[in-house]
Amino acid sequence: MTSILEQEIKEQPEVIRRLIEYSADQAKAIMDALRGKFNYILIAARGSSDNAARYAQYLFQIINEVPVALATPSVFSLYHKAPKLEGALVIGISQSGQSPDIVSVLEEARRQGRPSIAITNDPSSPLAQAAQFTLDLQAGQEKAVAATKTYTASLLAIALLSNALAEDKAAFGEIQHLPAQIEQAIEQSMQQISRMERYCYMQHGAVIGRGFNYSTAFEVALKIKELTGITTVPYSSADFLHGPVASLTRGYPVFGIAPSGIMAEDMSAIIDKANAMQAELVVISDLEELLAQAQLPLPIPPGVPEWLSPLVAVIPGQILAWQIALSRGLDPDKPKGLSKITETL
Amino acid sequence: MTSILEQEIKEQPEVIRRLIEYSADQAKAIMDALRGKFNYILIAARGSSDNAARYAQYLFQIINEVPVALATPSVFSLYHKAPKLEGALVIGISQSGQSPDIVSVLEEARRQGRPSIAITNDPSSPLAQAAQFTLDLQAGQEKAVAATKTYTASLLAIALLSNALAEDKAAFGEIQHLPAQIEQAIEQSMQQISRMERYCYMQHGAVIGRGFNYSTAFEVALKIKELTGITTVPYSSADFLHGPVASLTRGYPVFGIAPSGIMAEDMSAIIDKANAMQAELVVISDLEELLAQAQLPLPIPPGVPEWLSPLVAVIPGQILAWQIALSRGLDPDKPKGLSKITETL
């Protein structure tokens, strides 16, 4: 029987195609209205949406040279403090748009007269109501508890906003290749699912990525945790060397997120180090020389620019987490102890 | 034989006393020079210093109502991009002051004519040379690879800067109680060390804190990872409910950082949830009702205000990590695969 999670994973090329077609103009209108009105961006999000915020942190800084702060929502919602938001553009990301702590940050932006954008799958949600502008993910209802299509849609919404701010038409052409690239990544990972049973008895692991794909490391670690209950920890390759590298022993599972780009060299060094310690390696990459070093290579299509690679590199991680859940006899649609909408203060 | 780590843990009351005595005026002079010259703070740090930065993130936002962004150093050092720092005060934290990626953020601040502060244990380091102002931790050379005294000293440096910016003399009085409170926390934890052997065979665990003590959760998790190689993951109680709660099973080790204050209620709910799942609980708190629910209660002295509690609540975590390392026959001074100065790009 096909799970809802499987259906939603496989809907992603279509969700991305639809969002490019219907929301690029909207992203442009929002950024045309806001250009020159902020000198940094403050983003409020939790869970998978917070991982999308990590992507935004690199994207806006590298492409647009705008500093990005990730909000600590409890400052607003529990300590009842209102940092002075002069100079800030405030963005809230939440598929449901329901979590009161995220909404409270956008409400404070409104109170202080600061511009704000909601990125959400529900344009009638409290988050959308609190925001000056809303970018609707149009992903269709997400029924599986673990977010997949709303995660990649959130990444794309951020990429569209960044691209609109940069007014870079050549880069927009790169965005248009994404639906086909995501489709190919799904096909490539589906060819590897029989090998994924290998991780049925895995007890813990480290997921390592850096730069644009720091977000992917967090999201893959979260998918594995949510769907299987296995303790997996995300790291940047730099932070990993500042301490956690001490965990590496023979057979310790390391998941390297290593697409082409500036960070490939850094990830290659981590992969060498893990191999020297006889760690177990799963590598998500389009680079043959890195894939060749893995016990389980998870290829993604070549030709994806690094700034868009998080939308493609997360796919094998979603499929791996789903398959490990199946191998452990778990229901991928209803992970133990979780509900679809998490309301935190 | 006494390890260097043990000596450095026990030096902390003296290090903190010295820093209050010799650096409060300097913090005041720095903040008098910078007041009104920034509308947000950007902090660059790695490893334990990045955990100190997390404390700064809550402190400056809650006490001073100034937004705080944590820098992503690779944007500067590897992507060679320079986000426009208009409005920013840039702070670099590094005990050695050597890591090139952190230095590169301060150098960019100088290039753009933005104010900057180095918090470091080496006032002749490249970080100090790149900064406009330096706050010297004066902690004496830290010889053990795992940071302890430079971590609490970094927290205090941040508290002194925040207090100076707020010009709050009553709150400065609270700072002056810290040396005695840290001393008492060390004594209380030392009385529990025979019980810590219980975690000799632990394979993984979650460390949960929120608000000011989100930093403590990260630092305790990092100490356990560095000193023992055990995979421990830090969470805010809110993020934990957005997914990782699925990991909770009978006997799963949960370390709750739960001092008195606004977050005690939130942490109490997590402790109840963990108990309902028959998880294993270690609780660091001054609250009898929370300590009573733990398999291993680690008390800290009462009367520490929440905003300073991270300097005290980390102590039992340092001692626990050190004791688990000893129980596993590991050298606490030289964790496998780590060196004292980690230079990352």
XYZ file of C-alpha atoms in Angstrom:
690
model
C 0.000 0.000 0.000
C 1.279 3.433 -0.904
C 1.714 5.664 2.122
C 0.657 9.304 2.109
C 4.293 10.195 2.775
C 5.378 8.408 -0.420
C 2.698 10.233 -2.416
C 3.749 13.594 -1.017
C 7.445 12.937 -1.684
C 6.566 12.118 -5.277
C 4.314 15.177 -5.679
C 7.303 17.473 -5.205
C 8.220 18.045 -8.882
C 4.622 19.142 -9.546
C 4.431 21.321 -6.407
C 7.674 23.056 -7.394
C 6.535 23.501 -11.021
C 3.260 25.090 -9.840
C 4.960 27.415 -7.368
C 7.437 28.676 -10.001
C 4.610 29.261 -12.459
C 2.177 31.015 -10.135
C 4.372 32.752 -7.540
C 7.423 34.182 -9.294
C 5.502 37.341 -10.187
C 4.170 37.630 -6.657
C 7.682 37.322 -5.188
C 8.778 40.074 -7.580
C 5.910 42.349 -6.527
C 6.702 41.823 -2.830
C 10.393 42.566 -3.260
C 9.760 45.571 -5.515
C 7.625 46.982 -2.693
C 10.258 46.287 -0.033
C 13.569 47.020 -1.818
C 15.639 49.587 0.076
C 13.360 49.443 3.134
C 15.485 47.121 5.318
C 19.148 46.475 6.073
C 18.788 43.009 7.574
C 16.264 40.156 7.675
C 14.879 38.485 10.814
C 13.265 35.060 10.263
C 10.960 33.247 12.702
C 10.290 29.518 12.196
C 10.325 26.111 13.938
C 10.977 22.502 12.937
C 11.330 21.910 9.178
C 10.483 25.566 8.543
C 13.446 26.542 10.709
C 15.623 24.426 8.426
C 14.216 26.393 5.490
C 15.198 29.520 7.455
C 18.782 28.216 7.619
C 18.758 28.024 3.820
C 17.454 31.597 3.700
C 20.274 32.650 5.994
C 22.907 31.574 3.453
C 20.938 32.580 0.378
C 20.172 36.178 1.340
C 23.687 36.717 2.687
C 25.531 35.194 -0.278
C 23.280 36.212 -3.175
C 21.899 39.489 -1.822
C 24.609 40.427 0.733
C 21.899 41.105 3.328
C 22.617 39.837 6.881
C 20.053 37.389 8.278
C 19.139 36.735 11.911
C 17.112 33.723 13.038
C 14.590 34.873 15.638
C 14.353 33.241 19.041
C 10.539 33.269 19.255
C 10.412 32.706 23.018
C 11.892 36.180 23.530
C 8.614 37.526 22.151
C 6.148 34.853 23.276
C 7.377 33.871 26.759
C 9.759 36.580 27.962
C 7.339 39.140 26.475
C 10.157 41.325 25.232
C 10.130 43.222 21.987
C 13.572 43.726 20.469
C 13.652 46.993 18.559
C 13.278 45.981 14.937
C 14.583 49.145 13.283
C 16.153 48.162 9.961
C 14.584 44.670 9.917
C 12.444 42.883 7.346
C 10.642 40.133 9.306
C 9.806 36.806 7.616
C 7.726 34.052 9.259
C 7.784 30.519 7.815
C 5.192 27.922 8.885
C 3.335 25.429 6.714
C 0.259 25.572 8.966
C 0.696 29.231 9.924
C -0.697 28.300 13.352
C 2.161 28.290 15.890
C 1.527 31.170 18.332
C 5.217 31.847 18.972
C 5.921 32.434 15.267
C 2.787 34.562 14.895
C 3.867 36.698 17.887
C 7.060 37.748 16.079
C 5.098 38.934 13.016
C 2.607 40.758 15.240
C 5.468 42.615 16.890
C 6.805 43.617 13.452
C 3.390 45.080 12.626
C 3.249 46.931 15.975
C 6.627 48.511 15.239
C 5.628 49.348 11.663
C 8.253 47.031 10.148
C 7.690 45.196 6.825
C 6.904 41.467 7.017
C 6.280 38.415 4.835
C 4.515 35.144 5.738
C 5.578 31.998 3.862
C 2.816 29.466 4.538
C 0.687 26.744 2.989
C -2.452 28.334 4.460
C -3.097 31.912 3.272
C -5.984 32.252 5.729
C -3.849 31.280 8.747
C -3.078 33.580 11.716
C 0.493 33.946 10.391
C -0.757 35.227 7.021
C -3.178 37.561 8.778
C -0.394 39.047 10.897
C 1.913 39.646 7.908
C 2.074 42.552 5.471
C 2.655 40.183 2.518
C 1.956 36.452 2.118
C 3.626 34.002 -0.215
C 1.255 31.024 -0.489
C 3.089 27.695 -0.964
C 0.113 26.230 -2.886
C 1.439 22.752 -2.089
C -1.988 21.227 -1.486
C -2.829 19.903 1.968
C 0.107 18.032 3.513
C -1.371 15.040 5.343
C 1.707 13.099 6.441
C 3.043 14.406 9.755
C 6.614 14.668 8.450
C 6.916 17.681 6.134
C 8.335 16.965 2.663
C 6.569 18.919 -0.094
C 6.006 21.977 2.106
C 9.728 21.932 2.989
C 10.955 22.040 -0.619
C 8.185 24.528 -1.450
C 9.393 26.780 1.408
C 12.951 26.591 0.044
C 11.654 27.584 -3.387
C 9.613 30.483 -1.958
C 12.811 31.774 -0.354
C 14.764 31.306 -3.597
C 12.080 33.223 -5.522
C 12.211 36.113 -3.021
C 16.020 36.229 -3.116
C 16.028 36.057 -6.918
C 13.424 38.804 -7.145
C 15.436 41.028 -4.792
C 18.566 40.427 -6.909
C 16.632 41.023 -10.175
C 18.737 38.243 -11.741
C 16.984 36.804 -14.805
C 19.786 34.370 -15.669
C 19.487 32.828 -12.207
C 15.713 32.580 -12.654
C 16.453 30.350 -15.644
C 18.278 27.985 -13.272
C 15.214 27.827 -11.015
C 13.128 26.600 -13.954
C 15.201 23.416 -14.248
C 14.312 22.368 -10.687
C 11.137 20.309 -11.325
C 12.970 18.010 -13.766
C 16.020 17.779 -11.469
C 13.880 16.882 -8.436
C 12.052 14.276 -10.526
C 15.375 12.741 -11.558
C 16.615 12.730 -7.942
C 13.473 10.842 -6.873
C 14.032 8.257 -9.621
C 17.708 7.824 -8.724
C 16.934 7.336 -5.023
C 14.094 4.907 -5.740
C 16.627 2.698 -7.534
C 18.586 2.462 -4.263
C 15.776 1.620 -1.833
C 16.673 -2.059 -1.490
C 20.074 -0.965 -0.119
C 18.526 1.301 2.523
C 17.397 -1.648 4.666
C 21.045 -1.774 5.738
C 20.235 1.004 8.264
C 17.335 -0.823 9.931
C 19.289 -1.354 13.159
C 21.225 1.918 13.120
C 21.258 3.477 16.595
C 22.569 6.981 15.942
C 24.437 8.992 13.353
C 25.802 12.348 12.238
C 24.514 14.292 9.227
C 27.069 16.755 7.895
C 26.616 19.609 5.430
C 27.859 23.158 5.137
C 27.011 26.475 3.542
C 23.785 26.266 1.529
C 23.420 22.610 2.541
C 23.754 23.195 6.273
C 19.955 23.374 5.975
C 19.875 19.969 4.251
C 21.907 18.376 7.062
C 19.362 19.672 9.599
C 16.368 18.569 7.542
C 17.700 15.067 6.790
C 18.580 14.576 10.471
C 15.080 15.751 11.444
C 13.358 13.436 8.912
C 15.294 10.433 10.247
C 14.477 11.395 13.852
C 10.793 12.034 13.176
C 10.181 8.949 11.059
C 12.385 6.398 12.838
C 13.123 7.750 16.327
C 16.866 7.269 15.670
C 19.060 9.968 17.248
C 20.777 11.753 14.370
C 22.671 14.980 14.822
C 23.220 17.655 12.172
C 26.551 19.482 11.950
C 28.397 21.866 9.741
C 31.693 20.306 8.728
C 33.492 23.121 10.594
C 31.577 22.640 13.860
C 32.035 18.877 13.537
C 35.810 19.380 13.696
C 35.411 21.586 16.818
C 34.461 18.624 19.039
C 31.939 16.086 17.772
C 34.558 14.416 15.555
C 35.441 12.611 18.817
C 32.325 10.447 18.251
C 33.737 8.841 15.097
C 34.429 5.160 15.578
C 34.483 2.146 13.277
C 31.013 1.736 11.764
C 29.631 5.047 13.091
C 27.098 6.220 10.493
C 27.993 9.512 8.814
C 25.668 11.069 6.230
C 27.536 13.533 4.019
C 25.541 16.128 2.054
C 28.080 16.920 -0.646
C 26.769 18.398 -3.900
C 29.103 20.213 -6.318
C 30.110 23.723 -5.358
C 32.334 25.706 -3.049
C 31.690 23.367 -0.101
C 32.550 20.143 -1.974
C 36.214 20.428 -0.972
C 35.340 20.850 2.695
C 32.952 17.885 2.560
C 35.569 15.804 0.759
C 37.946 16.361 3.695
C 35.264 15.177 6.158
C 34.568 12.119 4.002
C 38.307 11.295 3.968
C 38.445 11.697 7.749
C 35.399 9.466 8.263
C 36.924 6.860 5.960
C 40.215 6.965 7.852
C 38.257 6.196 11.054
C 36.424 3.365 9.215
C 33.110 5.131 9.808
C 30.067 4.074 7.772
C 29.443 6.549 4.955
C 26.267 7.534 3.151
C 26.997 10.264 0.591
C 24.452 12.431 -1.242
C 26.277 13.990 -4.189
C 26.573 14.395 -7.945
C 30.366 13.922 -7.720
C 31.554 10.440 -8.688
C 34.748 10.643 -6.609
C 32.765 11.353 -3.416
C 30.033 8.805 -4.139
C 32.709 6.164 -4.740
C 33.879 6.440 -1.131
C 30.468 5.630 0.375
C 29.016 2.316 1.568
C 25.731 3.712 0.247
C 26.079 6.294 -2.535
C 22.919 8.335 -3.148
C 23.406 10.160 -6.449
C 21.626 13.347 -7.448
C 21.598 14.721 -11.009
C 24.556 16.829 -12.168
C 24.239 20.449 -13.206
C 22.275 21.800 -10.217
C 23.861 25.108 -9.110
C 24.986 25.082 -5.473
C 22.522 27.808 -4.446
C 19.584 25.605 -5.529
C 21.102 22.257 -4.546
C 19.274 22.052 -1.155
C 15.997 21.504 -3.051
C 17.495 18.445 -4.764
C 19.926 17.100 -2.144
C 17.191 16.692 0.475
C 15.284 14.201 -1.720
C 17.506 11.137 -1.085
C 17.392 11.993 2.633
C 13.580 12.039 2.638
C 13.482 8.686 0.853
C 16.129 7.179 3.138
C 14.221 8.249 6.281
C 10.973 6.834 4.858
C 12.655 3.519 3.956
C 14.343 3.128 7.353
C 10.929 3.694 8.985
C 9.430 0.937 6.770
C 12.307 -1.450 7.554
C 11.603 -0.926 11.272
C 7.900 -1.648 10.818
C 6.867 1.920 11.595
C 3.973 3.824 10.020
C 5.594 6.590 7.951
C 2.417 8.667 7.993
C 1.997 8.791 11.755
C 5.270 8.933 13.684
C 4.884 8.136 17.356
C 4.202 11.113 19.619
C 3.856 13.742 16.884
C 0.944 15.686 15.476
C 0.772 17.653 12.236
C 0.303 21.054 13.796
C 2.586 21.735 16.733
C 1.527 24.784 18.682
C 4.323 26.011 20.888
C 4.552 29.191 22.906
C 45.770 11.826 39.881
C 44.021 15.123 39.355
C 43.357 15.853 35.696
C 43.907 19.279 34.204
C 40.202 19.310 33.336
C 39.282 18.861 37.004
C 41.628 21.691 38.011
C 40.173 24.004 35.389
C 36.573 23.178 36.365
C 37.454 24.024 39.962
C 39.260 27.259 39.006
C 36.000 28.733 37.738
C 34.921 30.620 40.883
C 38.310 32.368 40.927
C 38.287 33.091 37.175
C 34.819 34.617 37.463
C 35.782 36.661 40.554
C 38.841 38.057 38.711
C 36.899 38.920 35.574
C 34.218 40.794 37.539
C 36.870 42.709 39.445
C 39.091 43.663 36.520
C 36.751 43.871 33.529
C 33.484 45.467 34.648
C 34.937 48.950 34.105
C 36.322 47.953 30.729
C 32.930 46.600 29.625
C 31.409 49.913 30.717
C 33.952 51.937 28.741
C 33.351 49.830 25.606
C 29.585 50.176 25.807
C 29.749 53.900 26.615
C 31.751 54.312 23.403
C 29.312 52.231 21.339
C 25.899 53.176 22.766
C 23.542 54.433 20.038
C 25.903 53.367 17.249
C 24.173 50.098 16.279
C 20.665 48.698 15.957
C 21.530 45.001 15.998
C 24.432 42.738 16.998
C 26.127 40.137 14.770
C 28.168 37.484 16.632
C 30.781 35.163 15.077
C 31.926 32.094 17.042
C 32.404 28.310 16.845
C 32.223 25.361 19.240
C 31.833 26.321 22.927
C 32.152 29.997 21.990
C 29.148 29.593 19.706
C 27.219 28.310 22.712
C 28.262 31.472 24.554
C 26.925 33.367 21.508
C 23.563 31.637 21.987
C 23.497 33.025 25.540
C 24.297 36.470 24.156
C 21.434 36.105 21.710
C 18.894 35.803 24.542
C 20.606 38.232 26.875
C 20.903 41.204 24.517
C 17.393 40.648 23.174
C 15.685 40.233 26.543
C 17.690 42.646 28.706
C 18.647 45.248 26.094
C 15.921 44.680 23.458
C 18.593 44.603 20.753
C 18.163 41.907 18.045
C 21.079 39.484 17.694
C 22.170 37.527 14.617
C 24.625 34.630 14.756
C 27.047 34.950 11.846
C 27.596 32.121 9.411
C 31.374 32.580 9.087
C 31.687 30.548 5.875
C 29.756 33.272 4.022
C 32.779 35.501 4.640
C 35.625 32.956 4.628
C 34.650 30.466 1.886
C 31.956 32.102 -0.236
C 33.950 35.366 -0.009
C 30.832 37.462 0.318
C 30.498 40.502 2.501
C 26.982 41.104 3.783
C 26.399 44.836 4.203
C 26.810 45.444 7.915
C 25.028 48.786 8.168
C 23.520 49.037 11.636
C 25.534 46.125 13.059
C 27.833 45.849 16.067
C 30.045 42.813 15.351
C 31.273 40.606 18.232
C 33.758 37.734 17.796
C 34.137 35.123 20.561
C 37.097 32.704 20.562
C 39.216 31.598 23.510
C 42.304 31.230 21.296
C 41.395 34.076 18.933
C 42.985 32.038 16.139
C 40.242 30.588 13.938
C 40.563 32.279 10.512
C 36.832 32.116 9.748
C 35.949 34.069 12.914
C 38.746 36.581 12.295
C 37.469 37.134 8.730
C 34.107 38.381 10.048
C 35.807 40.966 12.294
C 38.085 42.052 9.447
C 35.048 42.668 7.270
C 33.490 44.788 10.030
C 36.652 46.909 10.086
C 36.635 47.237 6.274
C 33.062 48.501 6.413
C 33.816 50.855 9.293
C 31.502 49.017 11.696
C 32.209 48.793 15.458
C 33.504 45.461 16.785
C 34.466 43.680 20.010
C 36.691 40.599 20.471
C 36.007 38.372 23.496
C 39.111 36.195 23.823
C 41.533 34.655 26.285
C 44.480 35.936 24.197
C 44.587 39.735 23.802
C 47.475 39.439 21.317
C 45.579 37.035 19.045
C 44.592 37.801 15.421
C 40.969 38.180 16.592
C 41.927 40.872 19.104
C 44.069 42.610 16.478
C 41.166 42.694 14.028
C 38.716 44.143 16.572
C 38.088 47.737 17.609
C 37.751 46.714 21.289
C 38.936 43.613 23.157
C 37.549 42.105 26.325
C 40.293 39.864 27.732
C 38.918 36.802 29.572
C 42.008 36.661 31.833
C 41.188 33.019 32.570
C 44.809 31.859 32.533
C 45.919 29.375 29.898
C 43.310 26.661 29.335
C 45.233 23.413 28.850
C 42.489 20.783 28.731
C 41.089 20.428 25.219
C 37.462 20.712 26.408
C 36.696 24.330 27.318
C 35.278 24.916 30.808
C 36.675 28.049 32.459
C 36.881 29.995 29.187
C 33.227 29.081 28.517
C 31.896 30.485 31.803
C 34.280 33.448 31.455
C 32.861 34.146 27.970
C 29.323 34.055 29.404
C 30.371 36.534 32.084
C 32.040 38.836 29.531
C 28.738 38.924 27.640
C 26.772 39.536 30.849
C 29.112 42.427 31.742
C 28.670 44.004 28.288
C 24.876 43.635 28.437
C 24.767 45.027 31.970
C 26.979 47.963 30.978
C 24.746 48.726 27.993
C 21.665 48.618 30.258
C 23.416 50.741 32.949
C 21.659 48.593 35.560
C 23.482 48.780 38.889
C 21.044 46.550 40.765
C 21.642 43.798 38.225
C 25.389 44.272 38.618
C 24.908 43.370 42.276
C 23.470 40.023 41.134
C 26.593 39.377 39.054
C 28.734 39.747 42.171
C 27.099 36.704 43.795
C 28.231 34.429 40.946
C 31.632 33.267 42.283
C 30.064 31.933 45.495
C 27.149 30.377 43.591
C 29.478 28.609 41.135
C 31.565 27.369 44.039
C 28.473 25.959 45.709
C 27.343 24.299 42.447
C 30.739 22.579 42.147
C 30.462 21.304 45.728
C 26.898 20.043 45.208
C 27.844 18.195 42.007
C 30.972 16.675 43.557
C 28.690 15.073 46.169
C 26.890 13.271 43.356
C 29.856 11.896 41.387
C 29.477 8.318 42.594
C 26.010 8.288 41.002
C 27.312 9.447 37.607
C 28.887 6.080 36.841
C 25.311 5.043 36.008
C 25.815 6.602 32.552
C 28.992 4.686 31.697
C 27.216 2.601 29.022
C 24.842 5.309 27.763
C 24.710 5.315 23.960
C 22.914 8.562 23.178
C 20.716 11.184 24.766
C 18.877 14.483 24.450
C 19.796 17.638 26.372
C 16.898 20.064 26.658
C 16.887 23.698 27.725
C 15.161 26.846 26.586
C 15.517 30.605 26.667
C 18.683 31.677 28.494
C 19.568 28.020 29.059
C 19.272 26.974 25.418
C 22.993 27.772 25.501
C 23.487 25.423 28.466
C 21.781 22.560 26.614
C 24.201 23.030 23.695
C 27.245 23.291 25.930
C 26.378 20.255 28.098
C 25.685 18.184 24.962
C 29.013 19.327 23.484
C 30.956 18.513 26.684
C 29.498 14.981 26.757
C 30.275 14.485 23.047
C 33.822 15.839 23.304
C 34.782 14.004 26.470
C 32.993 10.688 25.958
C 32.175 10.368 22.243
C 28.519 9.695 23.146
C 26.029 11.188 20.675
C 24.010 13.741 22.622
C 21.699 16.223 20.944
C 20.715 19.637 22.288
C 17.172 20.945 21.831
C 14.947 23.743 22.921
C 11.865 22.301 24.582
C 9.758 23.835 21.782
C 11.825 22.328 18.946
C 11.859 18.995 20.788
C 8.066 18.874 20.549
C 8.277 19.642 16.800
C 9.665 16.178 15.950
C 12.479 14.756 18.076
C 10.035 13.802 20.845
C 9.503 10.717 18.631
C 12.872 9.422 19.945
C 11.570 9.063 23.510
C 11.416 5.459 24.610
C 11.693 3.671 27.944
C 15.149 4.389 29.376
C 16.095 7.018 26.768
C 18.372 9.482 28.586
C 16.996 13.028 28.795
C 19.003 15.792 30.452
C 16.763 18.666 31.516
C 18.315 22.075 32.195
C 15.625 23.562 34.404
C 16.622 26.399 36.743
C 13.998 28.705 38.277
C 12.553 31.348 36.003
C 10.158 31.890 33.138
C 11.193 28.659 31.391
C 10.728 26.402 34.433
C 7.090 25.753 33.511
C 8.011 24.757 29.967
C 10.766 22.459 31.225
C 8.402 20.964 33.806
C 6.061 19.948 30.958
C 8.952 18.236 29.120
C 9.987 16.448 32.316
C 6.402 15.213 32.791
C 6.312 14.012 29.177
C 9.649 12.211 29.540
C 8.424 10.584 32.752
C 5.213 9.468 31.067
C 7.350 7.722 28.413
C 9.493 6.170 31.198
C 12.554 7.958 29.834
C 15.650 8.255 32.040
C 15.844 11.713 33.573
C 18.791 13.786 34.725
C 17.626 17.189 35.971
C 19.797 20.234 36.687
C 17.698 22.604 38.791
C 17.245 24.464 42.034
C 13.565 23.432 42.148
C 12.821 20.526 44.502
C 9.700 19.416 42.603
C 11.650 19.029 39.346
C 14.693 17.402 40.965
C 12.376 14.901 42.668
C 11.287 13.506 39.299
C 14.823 12.623 38.149
C 16.721 9.342 38.387
C 19.761 11.585 38.899
C 18.980 15.016 40.406
C 21.806 17.528 40.040
C 21.000 20.456 42.330
C 22.303 23.982 41.893
C 22.044 26.690 44.572
C 18.794 28.668 44.869
C 18.608 32.405 44.325
C 20.437 32.652 40.989
C 18.450 34.976 38.683
C 17.444 33.311 35.405
C 19.548 35.685 33.271
C 22.727 34.536 35.071
C 21.701 30.903 35.591
C 23.646 29.592 32.538
C 26.910 30.309 34.386
C 25.787 28.047 37.244
C 23.633 25.431 35.478
C 26.471 24.366 33.179
C 28.643 23.274 36.127
C 26.874 19.938 36.881
C 26.979 19.216 33.129
C 30.745 19.774 32.983
C 31.248 17.495 35.987
C 28.895 14.840 34.590
C 30.735 14.775 31.232
C 34.091 14.523 33.008
C 32.855 11.674 35.241
C 31.338 9.690 32.349
C 34.691 10.011 30.536
C 36.480 8.634 33.626
C 33.997 5.771 33.968
C 34.713 4.800 30.353
C 38.479 4.848 30.940
C 39.024 7.897 28.741
C 41.591 10.643 29.312
C 39.556 13.780 30.123
C 42.431 16.070 29.147
C 42.934 14.700 25.653
C 39.742 13.564 23.927
C 40.339 11.401 20.888
C 40.674 13.267 17.598
C 40.572 16.809 19.008
C 43.145 19.538 19.415
C 42.954 22.668 21.560
C 43.010 25.177 18.738
C 40.736 24.287 15.848
C 41.449 26.394 12.809
C 38.575 26.204 10.375
C 37.964 28.202 7.236
